[in-house]
Amino acid sequence: MKSRSMLCATVLLAMTLPLSSMAAEDMSKPGAMGDMKMDSASAMSSGEVKKVDKDAGKVTIKHGPLANLDMPGMTMVFRVKDPAMLDQVKAGDQIHFIAEKVGGALTVTKIDAAK
Ligand SMILES: [Cu+2]
């Protein structure tokens, strides 16, 4: 009983600490919310679909610089996290996407048609 309530207190403390430090940061920086929005938008990279290979779960994208992967613009083949994502796009489409290294392979984890 005693050790269990200790554990609860530790978990509560761990959950509370990051929240209170975030709140403190928000107070000191009035523009923090706007900055966060910009960050999530810039996390999406722009590109053009060159080829879709749904059977292989791969897509060829001519992409601009990928800051998160430290990669310059180029045309290359990515794996996709879920082949169903490829239903949304076709060759020639302008897209916004997120590419990440998953298990050592460059993988598109999110794809949106640019409007
Ligand atoms: Cu590349």
PDB file of C-alpha atoms and ligand atoms in Angstrom:
ATOM      1  CA  MET A   1       0.000   0.000   0.000  1.00  0.00           C
ATOM      2  CA  LYS A   2       2.688   2.423   1.034  1.00  0.00           C
ATOM      3  CA  SER A   3       4.880   1.844  -2.016  1.00  0.00           C
ATOM      4  CA  ARG A   4       1.887   2.162  -4.303  1.00  0.00           C
ATOM      5  CA  SER A   5       0.958   5.628  -3.101  1.00  0.00           C
ATOM      6  CA  MET A   6       4.596   6.633  -3.490  1.00  0.00           C
ATOM      7  CA  LEU A   7       4.414   5.559  -7.116  1.00  0.00           C
ATOM      8  CA  CYS A   8       1.259   7.569  -7.677  1.00  0.00           C
ATOM      9  CA  ALA A   9       2.911  10.651  -6.262  1.00  0.00           C
ATOM     10  CA  THR A  10       5.885  10.171  -8.571  1.00  0.00           C
ATOM     11  CA  VAL A  11       3.699   9.771 -11.645  1.00  0.00           C
ATOM     12  CA  LEU A  12       1.669  12.836 -10.725  1.00  0.00           C
ATOM     13  CA  LEU A  13       4.815  14.856 -10.267  1.00  0.00           C
ATOM     14  CA  ALA A  14       6.193  13.710 -13.618  1.00  0.00           C
ATOM     15  CA  MET A  15       2.951  14.662 -15.357  1.00  0.00           C
ATOM     16  CA  THR A  16       2.685  18.015 -13.645  1.00  0.00           C
ATOM     17  CA  LEU A  17       6.212  19.248 -14.200  1.00  0.00           C
ATOM     18  CA  PRO A  18       6.239  19.517 -18.018  1.00  0.00           C
ATOM     19  CA  LEU A  19       2.819  21.190 -17.951  1.00  0.00           C
ATOM     20  CA  SER A  20       3.852  23.840 -15.485  1.00  0.00           C
ATOM     21  CA  SER A  21       7.066  24.571 -17.358  1.00  0.00           C
ATOM     22  CA  MET A  22       5.075  24.967 -20.596  1.00  0.00           C
ATOM     23  CA  ALA A  23       2.669  27.338 -18.914  1.00  0.00           C
ATOM     24  CA  ALA A  24       5.564  29.414 -17.632  1.00  0.00           C
ATOM     25  CA  GLU A  25       6.980  29.622 -21.127  1.00  0.00           C
ATOM     26  CA  ASP A  26       3.652  30.745 -22.573  1.00  0.00           C
ATOM     27  CA  MET A  27       3.447  33.557 -20.042  1.00  0.00           C
ATOM     28  CA  SER A  28       6.913  34.881 -20.817  1.00  0.00           C
ATOM     29  CA  LYS A  29       6.424  34.701 -24.590  1.00  0.00           C
ATOM     30  CA  PRO A  30       3.106  36.123 -25.782  1.00  0.00           C
ATOM     31  CA  GLY A  31       3.801  34.954 -29.329  1.00  0.00           C
ATOM     32  CA  ALA A  32       4.441  31.338 -28.360  1.00  0.00           C
ATOM     33  CA  MET A  33       1.175  30.063 -29.852  1.00  0.00           C
ATOM     34  CA  GLY A  34       1.871  31.740 -33.189  1.00  0.00           C
ATOM     35  CA  ASP A  35       5.365  30.285 -33.233  1.00  0.00           C
ATOM     36  CA  MET A  36       4.010  26.814 -32.649  1.00  0.00           C
ATOM     37  CA  LYS A  37       1.654  27.139 -35.608  1.00  0.00           C
ATOM     38  CA  MET A  38       4.512  28.205 -37.846  1.00  0.00           C
ATOM     39  CA  ASP A  39       6.573  25.245 -36.712  1.00  0.00           C
ATOM     40  CA  SER A  40       3.907  22.723 -37.621  1.00  0.00           C
ATOM     41  CA  ALA A  41       3.395  24.327 -41.023  1.00  0.00           C
ATOM     42  CA  SER A  42       7.085  24.363 -41.829  1.00  0.00           C
ATOM     43  CA  ALA A  43       7.342  20.710 -40.801  1.00  0.00           C
ATOM     44  CA  MET A  44       5.456  19.910 -44.018  1.00  0.00           C
ATOM     45  CA  SER A  45       7.714  19.842 -47.061  1.00  0.00           C
ATOM     46  CA  SER A  46       6.642  20.768 -50.576  1.00  0.00           C
ATOM     47  CA  GLY A  47       7.082  18.550 -53.575  1.00  0.00           C
ATOM     48  CA  GLU A  48       5.706  17.208 -56.813  1.00  0.00           C
ATOM     49  CA  VAL A  49       4.684  13.603 -57.300  1.00  0.00           C
ATOM     50  CA  LYS A  50       6.620  12.052 -60.171  1.00  0.00           C
ATOM     51  CA  LYS A  51       5.500   8.463 -59.864  1.00  0.00           C
ATOM     52  CA  VAL A  52       3.203   6.392 -57.670  1.00  0.00           C
ATOM     53  CA  ASP A  53       3.889   2.705 -57.111  1.00  0.00           C
ATOM     54  CA  LYS A  54       1.088   1.530 -54.894  1.00  0.00           C
ATOM     55  CA  ASP A  55       1.968  -2.164 -55.132  1.00  0.00           C
ATOM     56  CA  ALA A  56       5.446  -1.491 -53.773  1.00  0.00           C
ATOM     57  CA  GLY A  57       4.195   1.164 -51.352  1.00  0.00           C
ATOM     58  CA  LYS A  58       6.544   3.721 -52.852  1.00  0.00           C
ATOM     59  CA  VAL A  59       6.267   7.188 -54.276  1.00  0.00           C
ATOM     60  CA  THR A  60       8.777   9.229 -56.266  1.00  0.00           C
ATOM     61  CA  ILE A  61       8.768  12.867 -55.179  1.00  0.00           C
ATOM     62  CA  LYS A  62      10.635  15.863 -56.541  1.00  0.00           C
ATOM     63  CA  HIS A  63      11.093  17.646 -53.258  1.00  0.00           C
ATOM     64  CA  GLY A  64      12.486  20.916 -51.973  1.00  0.00           C
ATOM     65  CA  PRO A  65      15.017  21.016 -49.139  1.00  0.00           C
ATOM     66  CA  LEU A  66      14.040  18.785 -46.209  1.00  0.00           C
ATOM     67  CA  ALA A  67      15.295  20.531 -43.097  1.00  0.00           C
ATOM     68  CA  ASN A  68      14.391  17.709 -40.727  1.00  0.00           C
ATOM     69  CA  LEU A  69      16.398  15.213 -42.792  1.00  0.00           C
ATOM     70  CA  ASP A  70      19.175  17.683 -43.646  1.00  0.00           C
ATOM     71  CA  MET A  71      18.589  16.989 -47.329  1.00  0.00           C
ATOM     72  CA  PRO A  72      18.761  19.357 -50.295  1.00  0.00           C
ATOM     73  CA  GLY A  73      16.072  19.397 -52.967  1.00  0.00           C
ATOM     74  CA  MET A  74      16.078  16.403 -55.309  1.00  0.00           C
ATOM     75  CA  THR A  75      13.928  13.767 -56.951  1.00  0.00           C
ATOM     76  CA  MET A  76      13.879  10.525 -55.023  1.00  0.00           C
ATOM     77  CA  VAL A  77      11.848   7.486 -54.035  1.00  0.00           C
ATOM     78  CA  PHE A  78      10.237   7.310 -50.618  1.00  0.00           C
ATOM     79  CA  ARG A  79       8.477   4.470 -48.897  1.00  0.00           C
ATOM     80  CA  VAL A  80       5.033   5.349 -47.599  1.00  0.00           C
ATOM     81  CA  LYS A  81       3.827   4.492 -44.136  1.00  0.00           C
ATOM     82  CA  ASP A  82       0.514   3.230 -45.508  1.00  0.00           C
ATOM     83  CA  PRO A  83      -0.083   2.407 -49.212  1.00  0.00           C
ATOM     84  CA  ALA A  84      -3.644   3.768 -48.823  1.00  0.00           C
ATOM     85  CA  MET A  85      -2.038   7.219 -48.639  1.00  0.00           C
ATOM     86  CA  LEU A  86      -1.221   6.842 -52.328  1.00  0.00           C
ATOM     87  CA  ASP A  87      -4.910   6.890 -53.248  1.00  0.00           C
ATOM     88  CA  GLN A  88      -4.886  10.612 -52.571  1.00  0.00           C
ATOM     89  CA  VAL A  89      -2.194  11.517 -55.077  1.00  0.00           C
ATOM     90  CA  LYS A  90      -1.126  10.873 -58.647  1.00  0.00           C
ATOM     91  CA  ALA A  91       1.844  11.744 -60.842  1.00  0.00           C
ATOM     92  CA  GLY A  92       2.007  15.482 -61.496  1.00  0.00           C
ATOM     93  CA  ASP A  93       0.292  16.485 -58.228  1.00  0.00           C
ATOM     94  CA  GLN A  94       1.765  19.273 -56.107  1.00  0.00           C
ATOM     95  CA  ILE A  95       1.864  18.033 -52.525  1.00  0.00           C
ATOM     96  CA  HIS A  96       2.826  18.864 -48.988  1.00  0.00           C
ATOM     97  CA  PHE A  97       4.300  15.945 -47.113  1.00  0.00           C
ATOM     98  CA  ILE A  98       6.269  14.865 -44.084  1.00  0.00           C
ATOM     99  CA  ALA A  99       9.187  12.479 -44.545  1.00  0.00           C
ATOM    100  CA  GLU A 100      10.900  10.772 -41.636  1.00  0.00           C
ATOM    101  CA  LYS A 101      13.480   8.092 -41.179  1.00  0.00           C
ATOM    102  CA  VAL A 102      11.596   4.990 -40.036  1.00  0.00           C
ATOM    103  CA  GLY A 103      13.739   1.933 -39.346  1.00  0.00           C
ATOM    104  CA  GLY A 104      16.528   3.374 -41.498  1.00  0.00           C
ATOM    105  CA  ALA A 105      14.262   3.938 -44.511  1.00  0.00           C
ATOM    106  CA  LEU A 106      13.057   7.356 -45.600  1.00  0.00           C
ATOM    107  CA  THR A 107       9.313   7.133 -45.251  1.00  0.00           C
ATOM    108  CA  VAL A 108       6.502   9.531 -46.060  1.00  0.00           C
ATOM    109  CA  THR A 109       4.315   9.598 -42.967  1.00  0.00           C
ATOM    110  CA  LYS A 110       1.858  12.265 -44.109  1.00  0.00           C
ATOM    111  CA  ILE A 111       0.837  13.490 -47.535  1.00  0.00           C
ATOM    112  CA  ASP A 112      -1.587  16.231 -48.537  1.00  0.00           C
ATOM    113  CA  ALA A 113      -2.500  17.577 -51.941  1.00  0.00           C
ATOM    114  CA  ALA A 114      -1.409  21.221 -52.186  1.00  0.00           C
ATOM    115  CA  LYS A 115      -4.257  23.586 -52.988  1.00  0.00           C
TER     116      LYS A 115
HETATM  117 CU    CU B   1      15.790  13.546 -51.099  1.00  0.00          CU
END
